[in-house]
Short mmCIF file of C-alpha atoms and ligand atoms in Angstrom, two decimals:
data_model
loop_
_atom_site.label_atom_id
_atom_site.label_comp_id
_atom_site.label_asym_id
_atom_site.label_seq_id
_atom_site.Cartn_x
_atom_site.Cartn_y
_atom_site.Cartn_z
CA MET A 1122 78.84 71.63 158.17
CA SER A 1123 78.42 67.85 157.39
CA LEU A 1124 80.85 67.27 155.49
CA GLN A 1125 79.06 64.78 152.94
CA ASN A 1126 77.24 68.10 152.64
CA PHE A 1127 79.78 69.85 151.81
CA ILE A 1128 81.26 68.15 149.58
CA GLU A 1129 77.57 67.16 147.85
CA SER A 1130 77.99 70.79 146.55
CA LEU A 1131 81.54 70.66 145.80
CA ASP A 1132 79.79 68.39 143.30
CA GLY A 1133 76.99 70.56 142.23
CA LEU A 1134 78.96 73.08 141.46
CA LEU A 1135 81.93 71.40 139.40
CA ASP A 1136 79.10 70.44 137.26
CA GLU A 1137 77.58 73.67 136.81
CA ALA A 1138 80.64 74.82 135.64
CA LYS A 1139 80.99 72.07 133.57
CA SER A 1140 77.43 72.17 131.93
CA SER A 1141 77.98 76.37 131.64
CA LEU A 1142 81.84 76.03 130.08
CA ASP A 1143 81.04 72.54 127.57
CA THR A 1144 78.82 75.16 125.94
CA VAL A 1145 80.74 78.73 126.60
CA ALA A 1146 80.45 80.85 122.94
CA SER A 1147 81.41 84.16 122.86
CA ASN A 1148 85.20 85.31 125.14
CA GLU A 1149 82.18 87.58 127.32
CA GLN A 1150 80.41 85.10 128.40
CA LEU A 1151 83.71 82.93 128.92
CA GLU A 1152 84.79 85.99 131.27
CA ALA A 1153 81.62 86.23 133.23
CA LEU A 1154 81.46 83.20 134.37
CA ARG A 1155 85.53 83.63 135.52
CA VAL A 1156 84.01 85.87 137.37
CA LYS A 1157 81.51 83.96 138.32
CA PHE A 1158 83.37 80.56 139.73
CA VAL A 1159 86.58 82.00 140.61
CA GLY A 1160 86.41 85.43 140.81
CA ALA A 1161 88.29 86.89 143.88
CA LYS A 1162 86.05 88.47 145.54
CA ASN A 1163 82.99 86.97 145.03
CA GLY A 1164 82.91 83.61 143.39
CA ALA A 1165 81.51 79.90 143.59
CA ILE A 1166 84.81 78.42 144.77
CA LYS A 1167 85.98 81.24 146.71
CA ALA A 1168 82.51 81.66 148.78
CA VAL A 1169 83.70 77.14 149.60
CA GLN A 1170 85.95 77.81 151.36
CA LYS A 1171 84.67 79.63 153.09
CA LEU A 1172 82.69 77.83 154.77
CA MET A 1173 86.02 74.92 155.53
CA GLY A 1174 85.53 76.76 158.58
CA ALA A 1175 82.17 75.18 159.63
CA ILE A 1176 83.01 72.07 159.21
CA GLU A 1177 84.59 69.64 162.51
CA SER A 1178 88.26 69.89 162.34
CA GLU A 1179 89.06 66.21 162.11
CA HIS A 1180 87.23 66.48 158.20
CA ARG A 1181 88.70 68.97 157.46
CA PRO A 1182 91.44 67.70 155.87
CA ALA A 1183 89.79 65.95 153.21
CA ALA A 1184 87.51 69.50 152.81
CA GLY A 1185 90.51 70.95 152.12
CA LYS A 1186 91.71 68.11 149.73
CA LYS A 1187 88.10 67.81 147.71
CA PHE A 1188 88.20 71.54 147.48
CA ASN A 1189 90.94 71.71 145.81
CA GLU A 1190 89.94 68.71 143.42
CA VAL A 1191 86.82 70.79 142.84
CA ARG A 1192 88.87 74.11 142.54
CA ASP A 1193 91.73 72.27 140.00
CA ALA A 1194 89.19 70.89 137.44
CA ILE A 1195 87.20 73.98 137.32
CA GLN A 1196 90.35 76.28 136.96
CA SER A 1197 91.06 74.03 133.65
CA LEU A 1198 87.61 74.05 132.58
CA LEU A 1199 88.42 77.48 132.79
CA ASP A 1200 91.53 77.13 130.90
CA THR A 1201 89.84 74.66 127.59
CA ALA A 1202 86.97 77.21 127.08
CA THR A 1203 89.55 80.40 126.69
CA ASP A 1204 92.04 78.20 124.67
CA ARG A 1205 89.15 76.55 121.83
CA LEU A 1206 87.02 80.40 122.37
CA GLY A 1207 91.69 81.46 120.77
CA GLY A 1208 91.67 82.92 123.64
CA GLY A 1209 94.94 81.66 125.65
CA THR A 1210 97.94 78.94 124.38
CA LYS A 1211 96.19 77.16 121.83
CA THR A 1212 96.51 73.05 123.16
CA SER A 1213 93.22 71.90 120.30
CA ASN A 1214 95.19 71.70 116.48
CA GLU A 1215 91.94 74.12 115.49
CA PRO A 1216 93.43 77.26 114.46
CA SER A 1217 93.02 80.46 115.79
CA VAL A 1218 92.40 82.45 112.41
CA ASP A 1219 90.72 81.97 109.18
CA PRO A 1220 93.47 82.08 106.72
CA THR A 1221 91.83 81.40 103.83
CA LEU A 1222 91.05 84.84 104.47
CA PRO A 1223 93.05 87.36 102.71
CA GLY A 1224 96.25 88.11 103.44
CA VAL A 1225 97.29 93.14 104.78
CA ARG A 1226 99.50 93.58 102.32
CA PRO A 1227 102.17 96.62 104.59
CA VAL A 1228 102.50 99.55 103.67
CA LEU A 1229 105.88 100.18 102.07
CA GLY A 1230 107.81 102.83 102.15
CA GLN A 1231 110.32 104.78 99.34
CA LEU A 1232 112.66 107.03 98.38
CA HIS A 1233 111.57 110.41 98.87
CA PRO A 1234 112.01 111.46 94.55
CA ILE A 1235 114.78 114.17 95.41
CA THR A 1236 116.76 111.27 97.25
CA GLN A 1237 116.42 109.18 94.08
CA THR A 1238 117.16 111.62 92.30
CA ILE A 1239 120.32 112.94 93.98
CA GLU A 1240 121.10 108.67 93.85
CA HIS A 1241 120.75 108.23 90.12
CA LEU A 1242 122.79 112.17 89.43
CA LYS A 1243 125.14 110.14 91.16
CA GLU A 1244 125.22 107.90 88.98
CA ILE A 1245 125.51 109.17 86.21
CA MET A 1246 128.18 111.98 86.67
CA GLY A 1247 129.32 108.76 88.32
CA ARG A 1248 130.16 107.03 85.82
CA LEU A 1249 131.93 110.39 83.18
CA GLY A 1250 134.34 109.61 86.11
CA PHE A 1251 133.53 112.52 88.84
CA ASN A 1252 133.89 112.02 92.44
CA VAL A 1253 131.25 112.37 95.13
CA THR A 1254 133.04 115.17 97.86
CA GLU A 1255 130.53 116.81 100.74
CA GLY A 1256 130.91 120.49 102.22
CA PRO A 1257 128.62 122.47 105.33
CA GLU A 1258 125.18 123.19 104.77
CA ILE A 1259 126.08 126.52 107.52
CA GLU A 1260 128.10 127.91 105.94
CA ASP A 1261 130.66 131.85 106.38
CA THR A 1262 131.36 134.17 103.98
CA TRP A 1263 134.79 133.65 102.70
CA HIS A 1264 133.45 130.42 101.02
CA ASN A 1265 129.98 131.12 100.34
CA PHE A 1266 131.65 134.66 98.97
CA VAL A 1267 134.70 135.39 99.42
CA ALA A 1268 137.01 133.48 97.68
CA LEU A 1269 134.64 132.87 94.65
CA ASN A 1270 135.25 136.66 93.56
CA ILE A 1271 131.91 137.65 94.90
CA PRO A 1272 132.93 141.30 96.79
CA GLU A 1273 131.40 142.50 99.06
CA ASP A 1274 129.61 145.41 97.62
CA HIS A 1275 128.22 142.48 95.38
CA PRO A 1276 123.94 142.17 95.54
CA ALA A 1277 124.89 139.00 96.39
CA ARG A 1278 125.84 138.58 99.37
CA ASP A 1279 122.35 141.88 100.29
CA PRO A 1280 121.04 140.22 104.11
CA LEU A 1281 117.11 140.00 102.05
CA ASP A 1282 118.04 137.76 99.89
CA ASN A 1283 120.30 135.48 102.39
CA PHE A 1284 119.60 133.86 105.41
CA TYR A 1285 122.10 134.93 107.67
CA LEU A 1286 122.39 133.42 111.66
CA ALA A 1287 121.48 135.03 113.54
CA THR A 1288 124.33 134.53 115.76
CA ALA A 1289 125.52 137.22 112.74
CA LYS A 1290 122.88 139.73 113.56
CA LYS A 1291 125.49 142.53 112.90
CA GLN A 1292 126.57 140.58 109.83
CA ALA A 1293 123.42 144.03 108.05
CA GLN A 1294 125.24 147.01 109.29
CA ASN A 1295 128.82 145.58 108.37
CA PRO A 1296 128.66 143.26 105.23
CA SER A 1297 132.30 142.87 105.62
CA ASP A 1298 131.92 141.02 108.79
CA ARG A 1299 134.68 137.65 107.49
CA ASP A 1300 133.04 135.40 110.20
CA ALA A 1301 128.96 135.95 109.53
CA MET A 1302 127.60 132.95 108.86
CA LEU A 1303 124.67 132.20 105.83
CA LEU A 1304 122.84 128.47 105.40
CA ARG A 1305 124.27 128.62 102.54
CA SER A 1306 123.04 130.28 99.27
CA GLN A 1307 124.46 128.35 96.83
CA THR A 1308 126.85 124.58 96.86
CA SER A 1309 129.76 126.78 94.91
CA THR A 1310 131.15 127.70 98.64
CA VAL A 1311 131.76 123.17 97.52
CA GLN A 1312 134.22 123.87 95.18
CA ILE A 1313 136.42 126.67 97.65
CA ARG A 1314 136.52 123.25 100.14
CA VAL A 1315 137.53 121.08 97.66
CA MET A 1316 140.66 122.93 96.47
CA GLU A 1317 141.58 123.74 99.51
CA THR A 1318 141.76 120.00 100.90
CA GLN A 1319 142.24 117.76 97.57
CA PRO A 1320 145.22 118.23 95.45
CA LEU A 1321 144.78 119.35 92.07
CA PRO A 1322 144.49 117.34 89.33
CA LEU A 1323 140.49 116.97 90.30
CA ARG A 1324 136.86 115.87 89.29
CA ILE A 1325 133.90 115.83 92.20
CA ILE A 1326 130.36 116.27 92.27
CA SER A 1327 128.25 117.53 95.28
CA LEU A 1328 124.80 116.98 96.20
CA GLY A 1329 123.18 119.42 98.97
CA ARG A 1330 120.70 121.93 99.88
CA VAL A 1331 121.32 125.68 99.82
CA TYR A 1332 118.77 128.08 101.27
CA ARG A 1333 118.07 131.17 99.79
CA PRO A 1334 114.05 134.06 101.31
CA ASP A 1335 113.23 132.58 97.61
CA ALA A 1336 109.64 133.70 97.03
CA PRO A 1337 107.83 129.75 96.42
CA ASP A 1338 105.78 129.98 93.01
CA ALA A 1339 106.18 126.84 90.89
CA THR A 1340 109.76 126.29 89.76
CA HIS A 1341 110.96 128.32 93.41
CA PHE A 1342 111.21 126.79 96.85
CA PRO A 1343 113.40 128.74 99.92
CA MET A 1344 115.44 125.31 100.39
CA PHE A 1345 116.57 123.07 97.47
CA HIS A 1346 118.73 120.90 96.68
CA GLN A 1347 121.34 122.05 93.91
CA MET A 1348 124.48 119.07 91.91
CA GLU A 1349 127.74 121.62 92.22
CA GLY A 1350 130.33 120.06 89.54
CA LEU A 1351 134.15 120.87 88.93
CA TRP A 1352 135.88 119.59 87.01
CA VAL A 1353 140.07 121.44 87.87
CA ASP A 1354 143.71 120.05 84.89
CA LYS A 1355 145.70 121.28 82.37
CA ASN A 1356 143.23 122.65 79.46
CA VAL A 1357 140.20 121.73 80.19
CA THR A 1358 138.49 124.06 77.61
CA MET A 1359 134.99 124.80 77.40
CA ALA A 1360 133.95 121.71 75.04
CA GLN A 1361 134.46 119.75 77.44
CA LEU A 1362 131.97 121.83 79.49
CA LYS A 1363 129.48 121.54 76.94
CA SER A 1364 130.04 118.11 76.11
CA VAL A 1365 129.74 117.27 79.87
CA LEU A 1366 126.71 119.29 80.36
CA ARG A 1367 124.91 117.26 76.79
CA LEU A 1368 126.45 113.72 78.06
CA PHE A 1369 124.50 114.43 81.02
CA ALA A 1370 121.19 115.83 79.68
CA THR A 1371 121.44 113.49 77.52
CA SER A 1372 121.81 110.72 79.96
CA TYR A 1373 119.36 111.91 82.63
CA LEU A 1374 116.85 112.98 80.57
CA GLY A 1375 116.51 111.20 77.20
CA SER A 1376 119.00 111.69 74.38
CA ASP A 1377 115.37 113.82 72.03
CA VAL A 1378 115.71 116.62 75.43
CA ARG A 1379 116.97 120.29 73.72
CA VAL A 1380 119.83 121.37 76.18
CA ARG A 1381 120.94 125.58 75.10
CA PHE A 1382 123.53 127.61 76.58
CA ARG A 1383 122.92 131.13 77.51
CA PRO A 1384 125.93 133.34 77.64
CA SER A 1385 125.76 134.37 81.69
CA PHE A 1386 127.35 136.32 84.71
CA PHE A 1387 129.08 134.22 87.80
CA PRO A 1388 131.41 136.63 89.68
CA PHE A 1389 133.49 132.92 90.07
CA THR A 1390 133.39 132.49 86.13
CA GLU A 1391 134.26 133.72 82.97
CA PRO A 1392 132.45 133.29 81.55
CA SER A 1393 129.86 131.29 81.90
CA VAL A 1394 126.34 130.33 80.85
CA GLU A 1395 122.66 129.59 82.03
CA VAL A 1396 121.94 125.93 80.63
CA ASP A 1397 118.68 125.34 79.79
CA TYR A 1398 116.00 122.26 78.64
CA TRP A 1399 113.62 122.53 76.40
CA TRP A 1400 109.37 121.50 78.74
CA ASN A 1401 106.34 122.31 77.70
CA GLY A 1402 106.88 124.39 74.85
CA ASN A 1403 109.25 126.36 77.75
CA TRP A 1404 113.63 126.89 77.81
CA ILE A 1405 113.82 126.18 82.13
CA GLU A 1406 116.40 127.13 83.18
CA PHE A 1407 117.54 124.51 84.99
CA GLY A 1408 121.57 125.22 86.49
CA GLY A 1409 124.98 127.90 85.33
CA ALA A 1410 127.44 126.75 84.62
CA GLY A 1411 131.78 128.27 82.99
CA MET A 1412 135.01 128.48 83.15
CA VAL A 1413 136.79 128.63 86.45
CA ASP A 1414 137.54 132.39 87.12
CA PRO A 1415 141.37 133.22 87.22
CA ASN A 1416 140.88 135.46 90.67
CA VAL A 1417 138.98 132.21 92.06
CA PHE A 1418 142.41 130.41 91.91
CA GLN A 1419 144.46 133.21 92.86
CA ALA A 1420 142.76 133.31 96.51
CA LEU A 1421 143.68 129.35 97.27
CA GLY A 1422 146.91 130.15 96.13
CA ILE A 1423 146.07 127.71 92.70
CA ASP A 1424 148.79 129.01 89.52
CA SER A 1425 146.02 129.88 87.46
CA GLU A 1426 148.25 130.16 84.17
CA LYS A 1427 148.96 126.19 85.15
CA TRP A 1428 145.31 124.70 85.63
CA SER A 1429 142.38 125.40 84.00
CA GLY A 1430 138.80 124.32 85.62
CA PHE A 1431 135.05 124.46 85.02
CA ALA A 1432 132.62 124.49 86.80
CA PHE A 1433 128.54 123.83 87.51
CA GLY A 1434 125.64 123.88 89.43
CA LEU A 1435 122.48 122.21 89.15
CA GLY A 1436 119.10 122.26 90.19
CA VAL A 1437 118.24 119.69 91.18
CA GLU A 1438 114.06 119.25 91.99
CA ARG A 1439 114.31 121.17 88.62
CA LEU A 1440 115.44 118.21 86.92
CA CYS A 1441 113.76 115.67 88.82
CA MET A 1442 110.64 117.92 88.10
CA ARG A 1443 111.67 117.97 84.12
CA ARG A 1444 112.18 113.76 84.86
CA PHE A 1445 108.92 112.09 86.60
CA GLY A 1446 106.89 115.07 84.94
CA ILE A 1447 106.12 117.62 88.36
CA VAL A 1448 104.86 120.84 86.99
CA ASP A 1449 105.18 122.18 90.87
CA ILE A 1450 108.44 122.19 93.19
CA ARG A 1451 105.77 123.40 95.53
CA ASP A 1452 104.37 119.58 95.52
CA LEU A 1453 107.50 117.73 96.16
CA TYR A 1454 107.35 119.68 99.91
CA ARG A 1455 104.25 118.96 100.62
CA SER A 1456 104.76 115.94 102.38
CA ASP A 1457 101.73 114.69 101.05
CA VAL A 1458 102.32 110.90 100.72
CA ARG A 1459 99.67 110.22 97.82
CA PHE A 1460 101.79 112.33 96.40
CA LEU A 1461 104.92 110.89 96.70
CA ARG A 1462 103.52 108.50 95.93
CA GLN A 1463 103.63 107.54 92.85
CA PHE A 1464 107.30 107.91 91.95
CA ALA A 1465 108.45 105.10 93.51
CA SER A 1466 112.07 103.95 93.02
C1 FA5 B 477 123.92 128.93 91.31
O1 FA5 B 477 123.82 129.26 92.23
C2 FA5 B 477 125.40 128.64 90.45
N1 FA5 B 477 126.03 128.70 92.06
C3 FA5 B 477 125.92 128.43 89.88
C4 FA5 B 477 127.38 128.36 88.87
C5 FA5 B 477 127.96 127.28 89.84
C6 FA5 B 477 127.69 129.03 87.56
C7 FA5 B 477 129.52 126.48 89.00
C8 FA5 B 477 128.63 128.69 87.45
C9 FA5 B 477 129.63 127.76 88.15
P1 FA5 B 477 122.27 130.45 89.88
O2 FA5 B 477 121.20 131.38 90.67
O3 FA5 B 477 121.42 130.17 88.90
O4 FA5 B 477 123.01 129.78 89.83
O5 FA5 B 477 121.16 129.08 90.86
C10 FA5 B 477 120.67 127.52 90.01
C11 FA5 B 477 119.90 126.76 89.63
O6 FA5 B 477 119.69 126.63 91.20
C12 FA5 B 477 119.10 127.33 89.17
O7 FA5 B 477 119.41 127.68 87.17
C13 FA5 B 477 117.55 126.35 89.62
O8 FA5 B 477 117.27 125.09 88.40
C14 FA5 B 477 117.51 125.92 91.15
N2 FA5 B 477 117.28 127.74 91.41
C15 FA5 B 477 117.90 129.10 92.29
N3 FA5 B 477 117.35 129.03 92.27
C16 FA5 B 477 116.13 128.09 92.81
C17 FA5 B 477 115.18 128.14 93.96
N4 FA5 B 477 114.33 129.36 94.80
N5 FA5 B 477 113.97 126.82 93.87
C18 FA5 B 477 114.74 125.67 93.45
N6 FA5 B 477 115.90 125.68 92.59
C19 FA5 B 477 116.53 126.71 92.32
#
């Protein structure tokens, strides 16, 4: 092949590339042209390169130079077309997106209503001087029952009413087994842990999950949260307990909330009460409370002649439901974002 013919075919190829790449209108067409001109297997450039072998050796340097020029020129035409269609590094000032289109609003997460409630309760109780403490969700029977004055034969310890851990299977046969572990059934366990470790006087709350094999219904769930409160000092009275709970209820549920105390029984308080609020024509129980039983102080080596205290345990879900107007506790745990999103913090 003569040098002249080789140069002519290269010029022809460049002309063809120019006219098609200057007007290419879509990325699909551009891709087809890229394959056509510079495709590694059957591209036109490749085909012309193969012809170089047939050129007389004295003309080969000139042919190689021309080949390189045309190959680079076609590549730069491809780059320009790519930029123009918005596919590559931008070289023109033309925006590749339409800035006048409305933006896509990012979906923001938010705190679960129960988490919001917990934060709110901590804030209210903090203002009343209660410090926040924590305790483990997996407990031994000493903290969950024995130290709380719940005797071995008490129905509250029944394996059917608790989530004993598999390691404690033998508990079913022997409820007095002190090594048995369970998912705590109440946050009152934290009362014991705090009095074991912190100096008196003390004023604490503890918020966390508790577990009971209760059948789910509108107001019961097998996992729920409680807020435990404990105030131990000299001369703590039932009147103070009632004032604190009333203050708490009006701060959290509004000044018009109606609260009532019903005489009740808990092994670890004496006297004991159950605490209800009025909602939608019914009294709803939201917690239990009472004066710390001297037996509890004694189990911990605390002088019950010198120290007195009150304790309370409130259901966090029921407080949250009342505040947000949620009528079925199960809705809180269906993980339906459309439902949960309604309760923005
Ligand atoms: C107790 O758990 C006592 N530890 C409370 C206490 C603490 C009394 C300190 C005295 C001194 P009770 O089992 O009643 O008490 O539960 C307290 C609250 O937890 C209930 O009023 C209710 O609001 C909530 N609750 C109980 N069971 C469930 C459940 N399955 N689902 C949702 N909330 C529940």
